[in-house]
């Protein structure tokens, strides 16, 4: 009888009876750090919480730390050591003996069980706060373990009921057979015992079922509260985002509709240099702040003669030239394509791929074509000359300062195509080239070549029949920072005008793609550009202001000052890198009121601003064609006679353009693997040459060679010539097979 009773589930199992609140106290050694090691601390276990103090006297006023046991993991280490972890908190503890260690472990495990049960029963009170989503997973795992334990209890009770029921049935049958016997006392006693066991087992079964049902119902309420809390939080977040979007839209609309400082000065007809309503344009951090006011307002009685005497600009380099350039832009002698197949709607989680790539070079991360656009980096580099008419106008300027304004506007215009294009261009293969022949339309020819793979570097040369040559050697340094991607072009852009000999040098700013984890991707340009005329020493300091929701400035703002070699300012440039740039001639300057940090602002009096550059509108249906501009749509258009290494020949890029993304991914992996094998082969040859004492063979680009620039002293890849002659002969025997 006693053995059978002991085989029943213990009444102290979770759920069989209400948990008791355990309290346990004692000294333990706690690991602190490598200098102090284990330190003796007074630990108190109460209500499912394990707290510790330096001494017993601290219990009334100073608790050094507390860890909840309900969701904690308790692990036994070697000898007298054990570990308690909960989330990011860990206690490494040591007892004075193995017996004391086992006593603590059993007490802690029991307290953890009771704490979990207490949490379940406390749900009935309805006073529980909203659950913490961070602990939802841990609580769910604990609940599943508890329910599994209850199921084990039910299974045990079910087996015992079946066993005792069968024994009782046999006893009753035997009792029926022996009713005629006189001496049946033992049989009656056996039947009574089996009946009692059956009753006890049945009661245990009923209690276990009731406890299982209570736990399931209490957890159901908890999960409902968690779900309701998540729904409320999501609704609150959606409402907040909607309000922020409306506020952002209204602010942006208000700023776009607000007249500029120039027009405001014209309407007021009276200008005070210290007026608090003057528009401030932030220059470089180290340069003085300045304010612009309309000089025509102050000198309105002097007439147009005075304006010209004050330094009025010639009309042949502003609007009239702009109209001529616009007409030249539309007068194409060759019909080129104006659309590409629509982009397929393939969804893919960027974060799922890039979460393990934080801090790595973006060019070394294998990416599917889903995150690319069907253009290579060489073609994106060629897009810098989309507004080549600015350089055509600059080549006809007699004034180097006016020329500087147009060159600065050209440096800004190269970013106008990036405002909606958050996709990554294809990384060119080593030796890949791209040509763009626009002699008929715009008078220039462009050639690019990938001259290095790690780090990725490209060389670019553009020669124009309209009086200028541009070349650049750009190395891309890109980093993934978790929430955003930073693309930092390293290198200089060089521009030389044939007639005047003026040579300009500048660099690019940092491009940042935001909302990698959540939200809509958007791109921003930030940093400073110094455009320097190495011939006349004129300079232009351009500042690309980073976007800020709390800033009162117009988004994507660009400001700049054109100065001569003596540092005298002549023009103020202002605008946005995605829309337009304007210049205003400075006719006078003075020191205004004190600015921030005690610095005085320079007040510039200017003429009416003149439009330097304005972005072309995007083609129809651009949102379904990767937001390509009219030029970008033609960059991958097949052309006859190009080199076999031209980006137009790249199969993965071509397959992506026509919408076959799965096939494009296969081709992309093949090309990347071939490039890795080729790189290993060259490295093997170099190592062999080194072992044999021979000179190591270094990769040499086909159309560019590395030279030291006499003007800057820097080493750049310069076009060595021969490409267009080879194209005319259709002799591409020197080109490697890279596709």
Short mmCIF file of N, CA and C in Angstrom, two decimals, residues 185-287:
data_model
loop_
_atom_site.label_atom_id
_atom_site.label_comp_id
_atom_site.label_asym_id
_atom_site.label_seq_id
_atom_site.Cartn_x
_atom_site.Cartn_y
_atom_site.Cartn_z
N UNK A 185 -11.97 -12.97 4.71
CA UNK A 185 -11.54 -11.69 5.30
C UNK A 185 -10.38 -11.08 4.51
N UNK A 186 -9.41 -11.88 4.14
CA UNK A 186 -8.24 -11.36 3.40
C UNK A 186 -8.66 -10.79 2.04
N UNK A 187 -9.59 -11.46 1.42
CA UNK A 187 -10.03 -10.97 0.10
C UNK A 187 -10.75 -9.64 0.22
N UNK A 188 -11.57 -9.52 1.24
CA UNK A 188 -12.29 -8.25 1.44
C UNK A 188 -11.30 -7.12 1.72
N UNK A 189 -10.28 -7.44 2.53
CA UNK A 189 -9.27 -6.42 2.83
C UNK A 189 -8.52 -5.99 1.57
N UNK A 190 -8.20 -6.94 0.71
CA UNK A 190 -7.49 -6.61 -0.53
C UNK A 190 -8.35 -5.75 -1.44
N UNK A 191 -9.63 -6.06 -1.54
CA UNK A 191 -10.53 -5.26 -2.38
C UNK A 191 -10.63 -3.84 -1.85
N UNK A 192 -10.74 -3.71 -0.54
CA UNK A 192 -10.82 -2.37 0.03
C UNK A 192 -9.56 -1.54 -0.25
N UNK A 193 -8.39 -2.21 -0.16
CA UNK A 193 -7.14 -1.49 -0.44
C UNK A 193 -7.07 -1.02 -1.89
N UNK A 194 -7.46 -1.93 -2.78
CA UNK A 194 -7.41 -1.56 -4.20
C UNK A 194 -8.44 -0.46 -4.52
N UNK A 195 -9.57 -0.52 -3.88
CA UNK A 195 -10.57 0.54 -4.08
C UNK A 195 -10.06 1.88 -3.57
N UNK A 196 -9.38 1.84 -2.40
CA UNK A 196 -8.82 3.08 -1.86
C UNK A 196 -7.74 3.64 -2.78
N UNK A 197 -6.88 2.76 -3.31
CA UNK A 197 -5.85 3.21 -4.24
C UNK A 197 -6.47 3.81 -5.51
N UNK A 198 -7.51 3.18 -5.99
CA UNK A 198 -8.16 3.69 -7.20
C UNK A 198 -8.76 5.08 -6.93
N UNK A 199 -9.37 5.22 -5.72
CA UNK A 199 -9.95 6.52 -5.38
C UNK A 199 -8.87 7.60 -5.27
N UNK A 200 -7.73 7.27 -4.61
CA UNK A 200 -6.64 8.24 -4.47
C UNK A 200 -6.07 8.64 -5.84
N UNK A 201 -5.87 7.60 -6.68
CA UNK A 201 -5.33 7.89 -8.01
C UNK A 201 -6.28 8.74 -8.83
N UNK A 202 -7.57 8.43 -8.73
CA UNK A 202 -8.56 9.22 -9.48
C UNK A 202 -8.57 10.67 -9.00
N UNK A 203 -8.49 10.87 -7.68
CA UNK A 203 -8.46 12.24 -7.16
C UNK A 203 -7.21 12.99 -7.64
N UNK A 204 -6.08 12.28 -7.65
CA UNK A 204 -4.85 12.91 -8.15
C UNK A 204 -4.98 13.28 -9.62
N UNK A 205 -5.64 12.36 -10.35
CA UNK A 205 -5.86 12.64 -11.77
C UNK A 205 -6.74 13.88 -11.96
N UNK A 206 -7.77 13.96 -11.17
CA UNK A 206 -8.68 15.11 -11.27
C UNK A 206 -7.97 16.39 -10.90
N UNK A 207 -7.16 16.34 -9.83
CA UNK A 207 -6.42 17.53 -9.42
C UNK A 207 -5.41 17.96 -10.49
N UNK A 208 -4.72 16.97 -11.06
CA UNK A 208 -3.75 17.29 -12.11
C UNK A 208 -4.43 17.91 -13.32
N UNK A 209 -5.59 17.39 -13.70
CA UNK A 209 -6.34 17.97 -14.82
C UNK A 209 -6.77 19.40 -14.51
N UNK A 210 -7.23 19.59 -13.26
CA UNK A 210 -7.66 20.93 -12.88
C UNK A 210 -6.48 21.92 -12.91
N UNK A 211 -5.31 21.46 -12.41
CA UNK A 211 -4.14 22.34 -12.42
C UNK A 211 -3.67 22.64 -13.85
N UNK A 212 -3.71 21.61 -14.68
CA UNK A 212 -3.31 21.83 -16.08
C UNK A 212 -4.23 22.85 -16.74
N UNK A 213 -5.52 22.70 -16.48
CA UNK A 213 -6.49 23.64 -17.05
C UNK A 213 -6.26 25.05 -16.50
N UNK A 214 -5.96 25.17 -15.19
CA UNK A 214 -5.71 26.49 -14.60
C UNK A 214 -4.49 27.16 -15.23
N UNK A 215 -3.42 26.36 -15.37
CA UNK A 215 -2.20 26.92 -15.98
C UNK A 215 -2.47 27.37 -17.41
N UNK A 216 -3.15 26.51 -18.18
CA UNK A 216 -3.44 26.86 -19.58
C UNK A 216 -4.30 28.12 -19.66
N UNK A 217 -5.31 28.21 -18.79
CA UNK A 217 -6.18 29.39 -18.82
C UNK A 217 -5.43 30.65 -18.40
N UNK A 218 -4.61 30.52 -17.35
CA UNK A 218 -3.86 31.70 -16.90
C UNK A 218 -2.88 32.16 -17.97
N UNK A 219 -2.22 31.21 -18.62
CA UNK A 219 -1.30 31.59 -19.70
C UNK A 219 -2.05 32.16 -20.89
N UNK A 220 -3.24 31.64 -21.13
CA UNK A 220 -4.04 32.20 -22.22
C UNK A 220 -4.36 33.67 -21.95
N UNK A 221 -4.68 33.98 -20.70
CA UNK A 221 -4.92 35.38 -20.36
C UNK A 221 -3.66 36.22 -20.52
N UNK A 222 -2.53 35.64 -20.10
CA UNK A 222 -1.27 36.37 -20.24
C UNK A 222 -0.96 36.62 -21.71
N UNK A 223 -1.14 35.60 -22.54
CA UNK A 223 -0.85 35.78 -23.96
C UNK A 223 -1.81 36.77 -24.60
N UNK A 224 -3.06 36.76 -24.15
CA UNK A 224 -4.01 37.74 -24.67
C UNK A 224 -3.59 39.15 -24.28
N UNK A 225 -3.13 39.31 -23.03
CA UNK A 225 -2.65 40.63 -22.60
C UNK A 225 -1.42 41.04 -23.41
N UNK A 226 -0.51 40.07 -23.64
CA UNK A 226 0.68 40.39 -24.43
C UNK A 226 0.30 40.80 -25.84
N UNK A 227 -0.62 40.06 -26.44
CA UNK A 227 -1.07 40.39 -27.79
C UNK A 227 -1.73 41.76 -27.83
N UNK A 228 -2.59 42.02 -26.82
CA UNK A 228 -3.25 43.32 -26.77
C UNK A 228 -2.23 44.44 -26.59
N UNK A 229 -1.22 44.19 -25.75
CA UNK A 229 -0.18 45.20 -25.54
C UNK A 229 0.58 45.47 -26.84
N UNK A 230 0.94 44.40 -27.56
CA UNK A 230 1.66 44.57 -28.82
C UNK A 230 0.81 45.32 -29.83
N UNK A 231 -0.48 45.00 -29.89
CA UNK A 231 -1.36 45.69 -30.82
C UNK A 231 -1.47 47.17 -30.48
N UNK A 232 -1.58 47.47 -29.19
CA UNK A 232 -1.65 48.87 -28.79
C UNK A 232 -0.35 49.61 -29.12
N UNK A 233 0.78 48.96 -28.85
CA UNK A 233 2.05 49.59 -29.16
C UNK A 233 2.21 49.81 -30.66
N UNK A 234 1.78 48.83 -31.45
CA UNK A 234 1.88 48.98 -32.91
C UNK A 234 0.99 50.11 -33.40
N UNK A 235 -0.23 50.16 -32.88
CA UNK A 235 -1.15 51.23 -33.28
C UNK A 235 -0.58 52.59 -32.88
N UNK A 236 0.00 52.66 -31.68
CA UNK A 236 0.59 53.92 -31.23
C UNK A 236 1.77 54.31 -32.13
N UNK A 237 2.59 53.31 -32.50
CA UNK A 237 3.73 53.59 -33.36
C UNK A 237 3.28 54.04 -34.74
N UNK A 238 2.27 53.36 -35.30
CA UNK A 238 1.76 53.75 -36.61
C UNK A 238 1.19 55.16 -36.57
N UNK A 239 0.45 55.47 -35.50
CA UNK A 239 -0.11 56.83 -35.38
C UNK A 239 0.99 57.87 -35.28
N UNK A 240 2.04 57.55 -34.49
CA UNK A 240 3.15 58.50 -34.34
C UNK A 240 3.87 58.72 -35.66
N UNK A 241 4.14 57.62 -36.39
CA UNK A 241 4.84 57.75 -37.67
C UNK A 241 4.00 58.53 -38.67
N UNK A 242 2.68 58.28 -38.65
CA UNK A 242 1.80 59.02 -39.56
C UNK A 242 1.82 60.51 -39.23
N UNK A 243 1.79 60.85 -37.95
CA UNK A 243 1.84 62.25 -37.55
C UNK A 243 3.18 62.89 -37.95
N UNK A 244 4.27 62.14 -37.73
CA UNK A 244 5.58 62.67 -38.11
C UNK A 244 5.67 62.87 -39.62
N UNK A 245 5.11 61.92 -40.39
CA UNK A 245 5.14 62.05 -41.84
C UNK A 245 4.35 63.27 -42.30
N UNK A 246 3.17 63.50 -41.67
CA UNK A 246 2.37 64.67 -42.03
C UNK A 246 3.11 65.95 -41.67
N UNK A 247 3.72 65.98 -40.47
CA UNK A 247 4.47 67.16 -40.07
C UNK A 247 5.64 67.42 -41.01
N UNK A 248 6.34 66.33 -41.35
CA UNK A 248 7.47 66.47 -42.27
C UNK A 248 7.01 67.01 -43.62
N UNK A 249 5.90 66.47 -44.13
CA UNK A 249 5.40 66.91 -45.43
C UNK A 249 4.97 68.37 -45.39
N UNK A 250 4.28 68.75 -44.31
CA UNK A 250 3.83 70.14 -44.21
C UNK A 250 5.01 71.09 -44.07
N UNK A 251 6.03 70.69 -43.28
CA UNK A 251 7.21 71.53 -43.14
C UNK A 251 7.97 71.67 -44.46
N UNK A 252 8.11 70.54 -45.16
CA UNK A 252 8.83 70.60 -46.43
C UNK A 252 8.08 71.46 -47.44
N UNK A 253 6.74 71.31 -47.47
CA UNK A 253 5.93 72.12 -48.38
C UNK A 253 6.04 73.60 -48.03
N UNK A 254 5.99 73.88 -46.73
CA UNK A 254 6.07 75.28 -46.31
C UNK A 254 7.41 75.90 -46.68
N UNK A 255 8.47 75.13 -46.52
CA UNK A 255 9.79 75.67 -46.85
C UNK A 255 9.97 75.84 -48.34
N UNK A 256 9.42 74.90 -49.11
CA UNK A 256 9.55 75.03 -50.57
C UNK A 256 8.73 76.21 -51.09
N UNK A 257 7.59 76.48 -50.46
CA UNK A 257 6.76 77.58 -50.90
C UNK A 257 7.23 78.92 -50.36
N UNK A 258 8.09 78.92 -49.33
CA UNK A 258 8.57 80.16 -48.74
C UNK A 258 9.56 80.84 -49.67
N UNK A 259 9.44 82.11 -49.93
CA UNK A 259 10.39 82.81 -50.81
C UNK A 259 11.79 82.77 -50.20
N UNK A 260 12.79 82.82 -51.06
CA UNK A 260 14.18 82.82 -50.59
C UNK A 260 14.52 84.15 -49.97
N UNK A 261 15.68 84.20 -49.36
CA UNK A 261 16.08 85.43 -48.69
C UNK A 261 16.24 86.57 -49.69
N UNK A 262 16.60 86.21 -50.93
CA UNK A 262 16.76 87.26 -51.93
C UNK A 262 15.43 87.93 -52.26
N UNK A 263 14.40 87.08 -52.54
CA UNK A 263 13.09 87.63 -52.86
C UNK A 263 12.51 88.38 -51.67
N UNK A 264 12.76 87.84 -50.46
CA UNK A 264 12.26 88.52 -49.27
C UNK A 264 12.89 89.90 -49.12
N UNK A 265 14.16 90.00 -49.47
CA UNK A 265 14.80 91.31 -49.38
C UNK A 265 14.23 92.28 -50.42
N UNK A 266 13.88 91.73 -51.60
CA UNK A 266 13.33 92.59 -52.64
C UNK A 266 11.96 93.11 -52.25
N UNK A 267 11.15 92.27 -51.61
CA UNK A 267 9.81 92.70 -51.21
C UNK A 267 9.88 93.74 -50.10
N UNK A 268 10.82 93.59 -49.21
CA UNK A 268 10.88 94.52 -48.07
C UNK A 268 11.34 95.92 -48.48
N UNK A 269 12.16 96.00 -49.59
CA UNK A 269 12.66 97.27 -50.13
C UNK A 269 13.56 98.03 -49.16
N UNK A 270 13.75 97.52 -47.97
CA UNK A 270 14.66 98.14 -47.02
C UNK A 270 15.45 97.04 -46.34
N UNK A 271 16.75 97.20 -46.34
CA UNK A 271 17.62 96.16 -45.80
C UNK A 271 18.52 96.76 -44.74
N UNK A 272 18.58 96.07 -43.63
CA UNK A 272 19.48 96.46 -42.55
C UNK A 272 20.48 95.34 -42.35
N UNK A 273 21.74 95.63 -42.33
CA UNK A 273 22.76 94.60 -42.24
C UNK A 273 22.63 93.77 -40.97
N UNK A 274 22.09 94.35 -39.93
CA UNK A 274 21.97 93.63 -38.67
C UNK A 274 20.56 93.12 -38.44
N UNK A 275 19.72 93.10 -39.51
CA UNK A 275 18.33 92.66 -39.36
C UNK A 275 18.31 91.19 -38.92
N UNK A 276 17.51 90.90 -37.93
CA UNK A 276 17.48 89.53 -37.39
C UNK A 276 16.80 88.55 -38.32
N UNK A 277 16.09 89.04 -39.36
CA UNK A 277 15.42 88.16 -40.30
C UNK A 277 16.30 87.79 -41.48
N UNK A 278 17.55 88.26 -41.53
CA UNK A 278 18.43 87.92 -42.64
C UNK A 278 18.66 86.43 -42.67
N UNK A 279 18.82 85.89 -43.90
CA UNK A 279 19.07 84.47 -44.09
C UNK A 279 20.55 84.20 -43.87
N UNK A 280 20.87 83.21 -43.05
CA UNK A 280 22.25 82.85 -42.77
C UNK A 280 22.60 81.62 -43.60
N UNK A 281 23.74 81.63 -44.28
CA UNK A 281 24.23 80.49 -45.03
C UNK A 281 25.46 79.96 -44.33
N UNK A 282 25.39 78.70 -43.85
CA UNK A 282 26.53 78.12 -43.13
C UNK A 282 27.60 77.72 -44.13
N UNK A 283 28.79 78.23 -43.93
CA UNK A 283 29.91 77.84 -44.76
C UNK A 283 30.67 76.73 -44.06
N UNK A 284 31.91 76.57 -44.41
CA UNK A 284 32.74 75.58 -43.74
C UNK A 284 32.82 75.91 -42.26
N UNK A 285 33.10 74.89 -41.43
CA UNK A 285 33.15 75.11 -39.99
C UNK A 285 34.20 76.15 -39.63
N UNK A 286 35.35 76.09 -40.32
CA UNK A 286 36.43 77.00 -40.00
C UNK A 286 36.29 78.34 -40.71
N UNK A 287 35.35 78.46 -41.65
CA UNK A 287 35.17 79.71 -42.36
C UNK A 287 34.14 80.55 -41.63
#
